[in-house]
Coordinates of C-alpha atoms in Angstrom, one line a residue:
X1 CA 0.0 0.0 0.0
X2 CA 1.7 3.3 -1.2
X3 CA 1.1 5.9 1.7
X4 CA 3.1 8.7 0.6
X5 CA 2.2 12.4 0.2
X6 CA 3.6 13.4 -3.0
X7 CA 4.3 17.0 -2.5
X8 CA 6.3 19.1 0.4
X9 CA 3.7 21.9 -1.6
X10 CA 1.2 19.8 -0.8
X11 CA 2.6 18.9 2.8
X12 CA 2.4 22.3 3.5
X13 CA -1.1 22.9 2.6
X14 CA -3.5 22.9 6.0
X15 CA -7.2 21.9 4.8
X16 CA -10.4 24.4 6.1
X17 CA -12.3 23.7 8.7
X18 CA -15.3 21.9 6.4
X19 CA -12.6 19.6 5.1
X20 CA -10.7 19.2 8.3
X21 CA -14.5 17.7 10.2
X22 CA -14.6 15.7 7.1
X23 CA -11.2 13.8 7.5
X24 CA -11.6 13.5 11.2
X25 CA -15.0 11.6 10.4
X26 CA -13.4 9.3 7.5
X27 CA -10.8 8.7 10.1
X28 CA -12.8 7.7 13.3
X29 CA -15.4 5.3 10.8
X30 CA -11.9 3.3 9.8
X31 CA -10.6 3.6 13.2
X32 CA -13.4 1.2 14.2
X33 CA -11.8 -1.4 12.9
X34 CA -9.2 -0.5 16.0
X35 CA -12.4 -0.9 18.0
X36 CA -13.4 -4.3 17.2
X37 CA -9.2 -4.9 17.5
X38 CA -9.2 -3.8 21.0
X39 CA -12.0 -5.3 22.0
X40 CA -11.4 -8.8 20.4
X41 CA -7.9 -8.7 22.0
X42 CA -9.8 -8.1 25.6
X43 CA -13.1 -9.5 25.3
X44 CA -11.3 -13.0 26.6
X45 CA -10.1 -11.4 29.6
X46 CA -13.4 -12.1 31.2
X47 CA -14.0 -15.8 30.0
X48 CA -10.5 -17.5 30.4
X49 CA -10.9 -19.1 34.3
X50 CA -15.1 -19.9 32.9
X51 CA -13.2 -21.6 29.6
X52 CA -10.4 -23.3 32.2
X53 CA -13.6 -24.8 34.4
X54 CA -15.9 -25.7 31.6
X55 CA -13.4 -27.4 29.4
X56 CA -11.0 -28.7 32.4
X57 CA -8.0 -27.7 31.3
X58 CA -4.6 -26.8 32.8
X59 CA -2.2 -23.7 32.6
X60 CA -0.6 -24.8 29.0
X61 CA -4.0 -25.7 26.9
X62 CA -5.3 -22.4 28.0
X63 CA -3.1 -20.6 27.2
X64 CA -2.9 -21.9 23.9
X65 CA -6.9 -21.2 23.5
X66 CA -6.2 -17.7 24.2
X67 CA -3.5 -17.4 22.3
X68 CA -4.4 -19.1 19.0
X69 CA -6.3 -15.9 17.6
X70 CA -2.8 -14.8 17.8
X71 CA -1.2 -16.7 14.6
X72 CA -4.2 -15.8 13.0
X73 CA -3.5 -11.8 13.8
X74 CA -0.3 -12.5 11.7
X75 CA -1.7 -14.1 9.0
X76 CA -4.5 -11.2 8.7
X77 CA -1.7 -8.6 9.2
X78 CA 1.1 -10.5 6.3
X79 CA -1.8 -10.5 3.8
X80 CA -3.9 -7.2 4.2
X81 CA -1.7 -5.3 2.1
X82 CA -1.4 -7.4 -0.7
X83 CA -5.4 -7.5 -0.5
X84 CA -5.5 -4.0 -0.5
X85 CA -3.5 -3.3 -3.1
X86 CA -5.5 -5.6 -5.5
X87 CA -9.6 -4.7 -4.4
X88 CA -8.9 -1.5 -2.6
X89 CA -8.7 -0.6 1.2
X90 CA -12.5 -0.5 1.6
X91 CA -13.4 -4.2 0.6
X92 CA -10.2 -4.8 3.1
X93 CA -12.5 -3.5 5.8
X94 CA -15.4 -5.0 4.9
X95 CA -13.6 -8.7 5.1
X96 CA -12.6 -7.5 8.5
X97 CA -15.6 -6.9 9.4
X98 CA -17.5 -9.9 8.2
X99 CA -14.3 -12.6 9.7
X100 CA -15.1 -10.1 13.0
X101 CA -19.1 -11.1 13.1
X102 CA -18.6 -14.7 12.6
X103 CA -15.7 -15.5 15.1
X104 CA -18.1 -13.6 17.6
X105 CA -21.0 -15.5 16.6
X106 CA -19.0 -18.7 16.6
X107 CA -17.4 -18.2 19.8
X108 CA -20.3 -17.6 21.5
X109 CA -21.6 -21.3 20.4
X110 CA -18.9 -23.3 20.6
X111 CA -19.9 -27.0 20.0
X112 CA -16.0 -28.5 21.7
X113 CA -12.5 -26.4 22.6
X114 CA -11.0 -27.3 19.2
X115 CA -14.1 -25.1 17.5
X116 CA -14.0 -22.1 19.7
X117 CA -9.9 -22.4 18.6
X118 CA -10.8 -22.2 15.2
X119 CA -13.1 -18.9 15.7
X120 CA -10.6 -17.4 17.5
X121 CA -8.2 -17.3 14.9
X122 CA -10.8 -16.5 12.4
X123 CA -11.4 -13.4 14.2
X124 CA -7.2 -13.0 14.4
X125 CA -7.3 -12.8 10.8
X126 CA -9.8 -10.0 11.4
X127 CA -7.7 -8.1 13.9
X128 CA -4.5 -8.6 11.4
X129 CA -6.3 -7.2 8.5
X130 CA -7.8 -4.0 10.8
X131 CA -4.2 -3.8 12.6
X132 CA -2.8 -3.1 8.8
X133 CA -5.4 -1.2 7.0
X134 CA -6.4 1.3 9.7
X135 CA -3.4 3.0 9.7
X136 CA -2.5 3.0 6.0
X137 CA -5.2 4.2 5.1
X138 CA -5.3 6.7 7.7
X139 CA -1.9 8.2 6.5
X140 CA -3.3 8.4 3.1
X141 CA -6.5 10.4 3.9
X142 CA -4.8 12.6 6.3
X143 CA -3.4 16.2 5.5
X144 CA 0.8 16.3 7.1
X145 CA 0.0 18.5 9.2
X146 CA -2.4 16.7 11.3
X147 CA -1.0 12.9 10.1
X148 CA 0.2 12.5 13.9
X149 CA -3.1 13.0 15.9
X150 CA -4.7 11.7 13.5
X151 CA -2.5 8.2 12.9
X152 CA -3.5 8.6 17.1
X153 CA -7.2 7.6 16.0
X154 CA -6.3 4.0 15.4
X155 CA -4.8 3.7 19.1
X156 CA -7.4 5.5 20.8
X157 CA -10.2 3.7 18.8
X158 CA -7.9 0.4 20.4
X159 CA -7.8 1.3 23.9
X160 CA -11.5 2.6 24.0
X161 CA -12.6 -1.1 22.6
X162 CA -10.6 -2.8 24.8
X163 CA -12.1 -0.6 27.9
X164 CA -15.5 -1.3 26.6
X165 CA -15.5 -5.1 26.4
X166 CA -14.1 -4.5 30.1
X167 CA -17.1 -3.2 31.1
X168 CA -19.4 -5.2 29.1
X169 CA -17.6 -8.4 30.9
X170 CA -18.6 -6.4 34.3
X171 CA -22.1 -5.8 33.0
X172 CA -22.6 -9.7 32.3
X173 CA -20.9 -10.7 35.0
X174 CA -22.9 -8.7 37.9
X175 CA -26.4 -9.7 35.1
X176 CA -24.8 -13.5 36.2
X177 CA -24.5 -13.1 39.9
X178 CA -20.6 -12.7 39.5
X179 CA -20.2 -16.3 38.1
X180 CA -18.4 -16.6 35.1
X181 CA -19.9 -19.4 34.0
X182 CA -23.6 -18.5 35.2
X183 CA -26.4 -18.5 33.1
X184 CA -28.0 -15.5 31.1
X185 CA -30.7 -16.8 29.0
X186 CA -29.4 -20.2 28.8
X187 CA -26.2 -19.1 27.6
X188 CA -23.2 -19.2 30.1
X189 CA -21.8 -15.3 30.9
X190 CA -18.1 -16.3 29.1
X191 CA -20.0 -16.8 25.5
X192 CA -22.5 -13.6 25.8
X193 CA -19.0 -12.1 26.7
X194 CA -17.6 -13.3 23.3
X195 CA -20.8 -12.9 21.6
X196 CA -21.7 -9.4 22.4
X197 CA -19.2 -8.4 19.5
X198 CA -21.3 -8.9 17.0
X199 CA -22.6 -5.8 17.4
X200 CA -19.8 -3.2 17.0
X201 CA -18.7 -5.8 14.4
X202 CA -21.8 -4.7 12.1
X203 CA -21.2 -1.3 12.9
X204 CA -17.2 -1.7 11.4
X205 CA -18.9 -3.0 8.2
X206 CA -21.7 -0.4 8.2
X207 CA -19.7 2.1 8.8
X208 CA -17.3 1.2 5.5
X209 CA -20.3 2.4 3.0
X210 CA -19.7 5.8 4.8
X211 CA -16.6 6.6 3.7
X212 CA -14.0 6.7 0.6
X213 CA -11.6 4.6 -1.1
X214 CA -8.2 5.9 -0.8
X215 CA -7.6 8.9 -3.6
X216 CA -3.9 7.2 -4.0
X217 CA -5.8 3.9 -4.8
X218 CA -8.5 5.4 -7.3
X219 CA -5.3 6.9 -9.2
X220 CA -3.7 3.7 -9.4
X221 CA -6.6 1.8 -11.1
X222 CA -7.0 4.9 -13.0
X223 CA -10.1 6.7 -11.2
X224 CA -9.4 10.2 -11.8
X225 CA -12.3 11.9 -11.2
X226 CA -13.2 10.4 -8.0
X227 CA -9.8 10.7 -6.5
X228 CA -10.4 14.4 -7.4
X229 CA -13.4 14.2 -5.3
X230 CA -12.0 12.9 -2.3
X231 CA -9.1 14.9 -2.9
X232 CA -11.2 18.0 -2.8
X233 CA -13.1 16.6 0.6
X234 CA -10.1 16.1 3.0
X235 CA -7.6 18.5 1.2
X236 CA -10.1 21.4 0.3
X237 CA -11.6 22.5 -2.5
X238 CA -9.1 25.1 -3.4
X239 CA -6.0 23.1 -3.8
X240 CA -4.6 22.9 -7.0
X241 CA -6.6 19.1 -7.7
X242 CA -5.7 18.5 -11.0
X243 CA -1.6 19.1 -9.6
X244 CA -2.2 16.9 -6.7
X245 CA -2.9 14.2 -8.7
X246 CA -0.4 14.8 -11.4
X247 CA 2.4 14.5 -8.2
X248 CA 0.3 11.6 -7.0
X249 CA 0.6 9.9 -10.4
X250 CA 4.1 10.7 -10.5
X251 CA 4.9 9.3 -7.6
X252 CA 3.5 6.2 -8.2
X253 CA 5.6 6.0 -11.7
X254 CA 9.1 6.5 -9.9
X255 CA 7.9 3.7 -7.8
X256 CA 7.7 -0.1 -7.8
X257 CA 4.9 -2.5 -6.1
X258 CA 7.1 -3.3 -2.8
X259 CA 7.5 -6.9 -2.3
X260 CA 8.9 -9.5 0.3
X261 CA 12.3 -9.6 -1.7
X262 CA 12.6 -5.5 -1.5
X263 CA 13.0 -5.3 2.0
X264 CA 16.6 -7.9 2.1
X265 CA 19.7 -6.3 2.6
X266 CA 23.1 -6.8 0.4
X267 CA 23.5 -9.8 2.7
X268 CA 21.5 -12.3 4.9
X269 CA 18.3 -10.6 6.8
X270 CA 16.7 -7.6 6.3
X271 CA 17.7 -4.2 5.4
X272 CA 18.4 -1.9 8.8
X273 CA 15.7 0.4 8.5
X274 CA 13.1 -3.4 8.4
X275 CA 14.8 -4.8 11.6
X276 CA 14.1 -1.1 13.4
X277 CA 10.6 -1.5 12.6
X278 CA 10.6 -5.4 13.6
X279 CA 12.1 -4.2 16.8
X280 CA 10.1 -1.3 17.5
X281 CA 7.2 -3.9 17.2
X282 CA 9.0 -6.5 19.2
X283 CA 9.8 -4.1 22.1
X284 CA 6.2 -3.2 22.5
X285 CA 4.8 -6.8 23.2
X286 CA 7.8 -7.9 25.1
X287 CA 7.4 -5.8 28.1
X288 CA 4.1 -7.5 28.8
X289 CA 1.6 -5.2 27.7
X290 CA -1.2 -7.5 26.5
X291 CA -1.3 -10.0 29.8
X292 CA -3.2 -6.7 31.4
X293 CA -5.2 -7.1 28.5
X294 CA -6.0 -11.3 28.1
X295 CA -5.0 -12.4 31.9
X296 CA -5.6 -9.2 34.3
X297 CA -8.7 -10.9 35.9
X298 CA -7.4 -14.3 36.1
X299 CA -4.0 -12.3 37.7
X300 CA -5.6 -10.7 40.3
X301 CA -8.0 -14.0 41.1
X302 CA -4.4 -15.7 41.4
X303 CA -3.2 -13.0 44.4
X304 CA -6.3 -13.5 46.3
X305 CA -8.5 -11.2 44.7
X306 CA -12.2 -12.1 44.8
X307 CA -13.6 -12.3 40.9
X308 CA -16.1 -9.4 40.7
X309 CA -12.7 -6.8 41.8
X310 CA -10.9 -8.6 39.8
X311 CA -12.9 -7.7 36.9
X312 CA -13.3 -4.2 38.3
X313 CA -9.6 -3.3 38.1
X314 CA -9.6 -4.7 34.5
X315 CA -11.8 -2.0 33.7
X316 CA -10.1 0.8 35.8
X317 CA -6.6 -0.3 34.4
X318 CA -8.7 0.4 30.9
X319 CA -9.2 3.7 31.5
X320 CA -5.9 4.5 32.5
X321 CA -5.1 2.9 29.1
X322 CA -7.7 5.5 27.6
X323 CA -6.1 8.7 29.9
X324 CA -2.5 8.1 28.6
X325 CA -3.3 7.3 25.0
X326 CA -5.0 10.9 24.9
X327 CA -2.1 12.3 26.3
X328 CA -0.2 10.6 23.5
X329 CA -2.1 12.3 21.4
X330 CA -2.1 15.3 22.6
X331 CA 1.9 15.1 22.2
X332 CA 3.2 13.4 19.4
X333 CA 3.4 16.1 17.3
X334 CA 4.5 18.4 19.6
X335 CA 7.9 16.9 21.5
X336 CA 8.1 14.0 19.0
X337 CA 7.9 10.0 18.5
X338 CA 11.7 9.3 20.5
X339 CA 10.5 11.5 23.5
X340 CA 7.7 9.7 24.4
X341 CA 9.1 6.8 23.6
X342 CA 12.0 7.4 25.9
X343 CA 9.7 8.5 28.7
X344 CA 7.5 5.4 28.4
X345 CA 10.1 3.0 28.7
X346 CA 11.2 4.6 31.3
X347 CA 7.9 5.0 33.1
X348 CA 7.1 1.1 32.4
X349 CA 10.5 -0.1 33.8
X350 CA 9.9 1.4 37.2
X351 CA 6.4 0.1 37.2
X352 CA 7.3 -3.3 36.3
X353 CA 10.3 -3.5 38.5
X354 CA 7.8 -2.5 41.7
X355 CA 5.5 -5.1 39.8
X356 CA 7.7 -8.1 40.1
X357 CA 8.6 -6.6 43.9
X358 CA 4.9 -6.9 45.2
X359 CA 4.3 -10.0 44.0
X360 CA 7.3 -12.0 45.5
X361 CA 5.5 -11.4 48.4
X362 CA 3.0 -14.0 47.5
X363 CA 1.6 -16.3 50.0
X364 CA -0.1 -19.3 50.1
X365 CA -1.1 -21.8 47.2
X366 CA -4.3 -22.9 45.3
X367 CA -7.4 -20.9 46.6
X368 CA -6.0 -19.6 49.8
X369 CA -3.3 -17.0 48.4
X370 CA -2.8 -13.6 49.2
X371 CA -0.5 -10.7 48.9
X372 CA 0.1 -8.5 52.4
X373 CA -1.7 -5.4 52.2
X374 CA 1.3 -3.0 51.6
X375 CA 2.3 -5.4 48.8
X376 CA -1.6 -5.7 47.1
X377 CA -1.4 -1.5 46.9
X378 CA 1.8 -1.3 45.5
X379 CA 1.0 -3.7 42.9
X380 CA -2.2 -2.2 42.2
X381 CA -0.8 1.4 41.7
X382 CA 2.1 -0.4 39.4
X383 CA 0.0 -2.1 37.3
X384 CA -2.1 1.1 36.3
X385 CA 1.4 3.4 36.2
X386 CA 2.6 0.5 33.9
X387 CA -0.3 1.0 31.2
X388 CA -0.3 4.9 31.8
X389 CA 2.8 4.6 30.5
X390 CA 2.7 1.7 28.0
X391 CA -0.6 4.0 26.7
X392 CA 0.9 7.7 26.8
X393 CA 4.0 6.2 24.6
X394 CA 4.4 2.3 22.7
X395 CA 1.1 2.4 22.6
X396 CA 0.7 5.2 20.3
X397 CA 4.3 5.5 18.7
X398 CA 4.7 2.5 17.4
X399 CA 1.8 2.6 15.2
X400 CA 2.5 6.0 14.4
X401 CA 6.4 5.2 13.5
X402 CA 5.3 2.4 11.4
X403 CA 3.1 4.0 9.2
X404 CA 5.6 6.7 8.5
X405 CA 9.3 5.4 8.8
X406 CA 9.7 2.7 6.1
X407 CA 10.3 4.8 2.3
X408 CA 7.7 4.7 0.0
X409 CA 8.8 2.0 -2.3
X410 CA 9.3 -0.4 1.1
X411 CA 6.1 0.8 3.1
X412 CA 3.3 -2.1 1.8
X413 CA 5.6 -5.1 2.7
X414 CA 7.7 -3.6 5.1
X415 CA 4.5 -2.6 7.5
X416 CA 3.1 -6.2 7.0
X417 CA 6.5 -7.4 7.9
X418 CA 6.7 -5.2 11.0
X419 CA 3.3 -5.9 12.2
X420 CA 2.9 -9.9 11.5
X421 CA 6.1 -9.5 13.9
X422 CA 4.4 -7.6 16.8
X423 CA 2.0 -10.3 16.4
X424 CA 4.0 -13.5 16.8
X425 CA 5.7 -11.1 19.7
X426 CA 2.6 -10.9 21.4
X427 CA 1.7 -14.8 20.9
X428 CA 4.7 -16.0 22.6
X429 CA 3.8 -13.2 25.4
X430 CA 0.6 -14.5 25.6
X431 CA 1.4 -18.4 25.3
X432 CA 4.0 -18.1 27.8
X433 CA 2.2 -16.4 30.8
X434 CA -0.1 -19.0 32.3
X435 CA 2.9 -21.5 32.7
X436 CA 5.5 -18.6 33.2
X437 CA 3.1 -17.6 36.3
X438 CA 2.4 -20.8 37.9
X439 CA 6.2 -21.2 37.8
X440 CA 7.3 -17.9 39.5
X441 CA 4.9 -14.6 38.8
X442 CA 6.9 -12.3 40.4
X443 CA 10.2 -13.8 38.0
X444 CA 8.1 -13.0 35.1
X445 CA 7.5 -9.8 35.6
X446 CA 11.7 -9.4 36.1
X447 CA 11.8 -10.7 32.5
X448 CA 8.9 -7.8 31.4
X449 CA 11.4 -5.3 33.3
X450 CA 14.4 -6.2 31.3
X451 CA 13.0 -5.9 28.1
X452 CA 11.5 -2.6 29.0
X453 CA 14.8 -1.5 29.7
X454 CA 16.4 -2.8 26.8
X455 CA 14.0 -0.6 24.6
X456 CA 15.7 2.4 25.8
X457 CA 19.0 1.9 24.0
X458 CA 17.2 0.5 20.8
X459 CA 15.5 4.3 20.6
X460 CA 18.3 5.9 21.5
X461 CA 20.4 4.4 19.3
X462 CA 18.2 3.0 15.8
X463 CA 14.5 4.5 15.7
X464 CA 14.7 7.9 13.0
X465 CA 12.7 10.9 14.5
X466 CA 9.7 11.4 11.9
X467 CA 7.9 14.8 13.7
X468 CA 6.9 17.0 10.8
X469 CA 8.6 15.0 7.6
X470 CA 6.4 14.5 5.0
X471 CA 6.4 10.7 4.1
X472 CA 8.5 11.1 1.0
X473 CA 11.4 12.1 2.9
X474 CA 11.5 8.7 4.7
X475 CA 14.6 6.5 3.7

């Protein structure tokens, strides 16, 4: 998928006010696919111990169950450009959006654990494609001057999804007399969990009829006049149209279709500027990120917590999530991508190091474990200063860096490259927990500590400061 802005005239051109409401609607309508992202990656959160009972199954099955949507993330997130480049970015929304509504209508219904596996990475395949085409297209809508806050949309739309399924888990849960696994209707509370998605599901695909294919699409299959027209709608009717897509075209001419073989370097392995975005992607799953997100209640029931706080502090620690990816947003295009990123990983590796502290102090085994008080309230307050930070920086940056970094005739296979990396990250985060815990929980939050440290000499030393370059520049 070519993202680039053709012009630094162009670059400098700020849209009106009419044009700017305009691409700030086209851009929350494709962030939804973020929404349905978020909230498929959380929704589980609330049914893994109901899934552990109902199917009795240990630590390492689980975590396979939960994980599994995981590999399908990185299939969804390998292919989407490739997709996109052939039927447009709309139609790549609309498959999202139609894999979304049956994984949450098969999930619900289950008939064994082998068919709610197979939902769940038909719904990763979903996520993968969203995770992709949400911020490609984004960058291709959006004016430079407001590409940052704007790129921001995706992450928010993520972190707002994910604090909604929390509370639609909490909503179920009370509606099921804080059982997991009691009924509602004569379904158990885990699959109306898992089900419930339908719904903003429908709206992702409804939602795609409202808005327009990318203008650097159109002019590639040789729609003129309509990339005019949604030129003229999120650029402004008085730029010069018929010289925007003359640079648009000739942009595309001094460029080649990027492809898997583009992005090796003279030797073995990928070209530098490849690995920084495989890192960058790396980094953010490593420190740990997404066990607040799959495991926080099952956490918290494992430190004594009683089920129905449990599920409270999920939500809570969701809108922190919220609170910090605002402030990200509110900042990236004023002190830069590096900065923040700097400060998170910072931020996180206090957090996690007080983390790991609190919960050596575990006592007990089975159902009668506890933290001591002084211990419970410092890893409460970590845990939401961990995601404030994750939120107000990774969270954000990363998605932001890798829909600008990469140059133009890279960025198609390189983000899919990058991002089918975060995912495999995240599945081996996610695989690894449930037996990682049961073997020492406070150990494995040294390891998440480590890794956050790590990323500060990575940014310091690799990731390219993109604040204010127009996408052309990159490389």
């Amino acid at each position: 998928m070519n993202t680039s802005v053709e012009s630094r005239t162009s670059s400098d051109h700020e849209p009106g006010a009419d044009s700017l409401v305009y691409v700030v609607f086209i851009t929350a309508a494709a962030a939804m696919g973020g929404f349905l992202f978020g909230y498929d990656s959380s929704v589980i959160n609330g049914a893994v111990e109901a899934i552990r009972s109902r199917y009795d199954i240990g630590s390492g099955t689980l975590a396979q169950v939960v994980a599994i949507a995981l590999i399908g993330c990185a299939v969804g997130a390998a292919i989407a450009g490739r997709i996109a480049d052939r039927i447009g970015r709309i139609w790549v929304m609309r498959i999202a959006a139609t894999l979304f509504t049956c994984s949450a209508i098969g999930s619900a219904l289950p008939f064994a654990l082998w068919d709610l596996a197979m939902w769940r990475v038909i719904g990763g395949i979903g996520i993968g494609m969203a995770s992709v085409i949400g911020p490609a297209y984004i960058a291709e809508v959006s004016p430079p001057a407001y590409r940052g806050r704007l790129a921001s949309f995706q992450q928010a739309a993520i972190v707002i999804g994910i604090a909604t399924s929390q509370l639609v888990n909490f909503a179920i849960l009370k509606m099921a007399g804080s059982e997991q696994r009691g009924q509602i209707a004569g379904l158990e509370a885990w699959q109306w969990m898992l089900g419930v998605m339908v719904i903003p599901a429908g709206l992702y695909g409804l939602f795609s009829f409202t808005i327009p294919e990318s203008p650097r699409y159109l002019i590639s299959v040789g729609k003129i006049d309509k990339a005019k027209e949604v030129l003229a709608g999120v650029e402004g009717g008085d730029n010069d149209l018929d010289a925007r897509v003359a640079q648009i075209e000739q942009a595309m001419h001094r460029e080649h279709k990027s492809t898997f073989k583009d992005l090796l370097g003279s030797g073995f392995g990928f070209l530098p500027v490849v690995w920084i975005g495989i890192g960058l992607s790396v980094f953010q799953q490593l420190v740990g990120i997404n066990v607040v997100f799959y495991y926080s209640a099952t956490l918290w029931q494992s430190v004594g917590i009683d089920p129905s706080s449990s599920f409270f502090y999920s939500f809570t620690t969701s809108i922190i999530n919220i609170v910090g990816t605002v402030i990200a947003m509110l900042l990236v295009d004023r002190i830069g991508r590096k900065p923040l990123a700097l400060i998170g990983s910072a931020g996180m590796a206090v957090s996690l190091a007080l983390e790991a502290w609190a919960f050596s102090a575990k006592t007990g085994s089975g159902d009668s474990v506890s933290l001591p008080h002084a211990q419970g309230i410092v890893a409460l307050v970590a845990a939401h200063c961990f995601v404030l930070f994750f939120a107000l920086s990774w969270g954000v940056v990363v998605w932001v860096l890798l829909g600008e970094m990469f140059p133009n005739k890279l960025r198609a296979a390189a983000l899919g490259v990058a991002a089918a990396a975060q995912w495999i990250a995240n599945w081996v985060i996610t695989a690894s927990f449930p037996s990682l815990a049961d073997w020492n929980l406070s150990g494995t939050y040294v390891i998440y500590t480590a890794f956050a440290l790590l990323s500060i000499p990575f940014v310091l030393r690799f990731v390219p400061e993109t604040k204010g370059k127009a996408l052309e520049e990159m490389g």
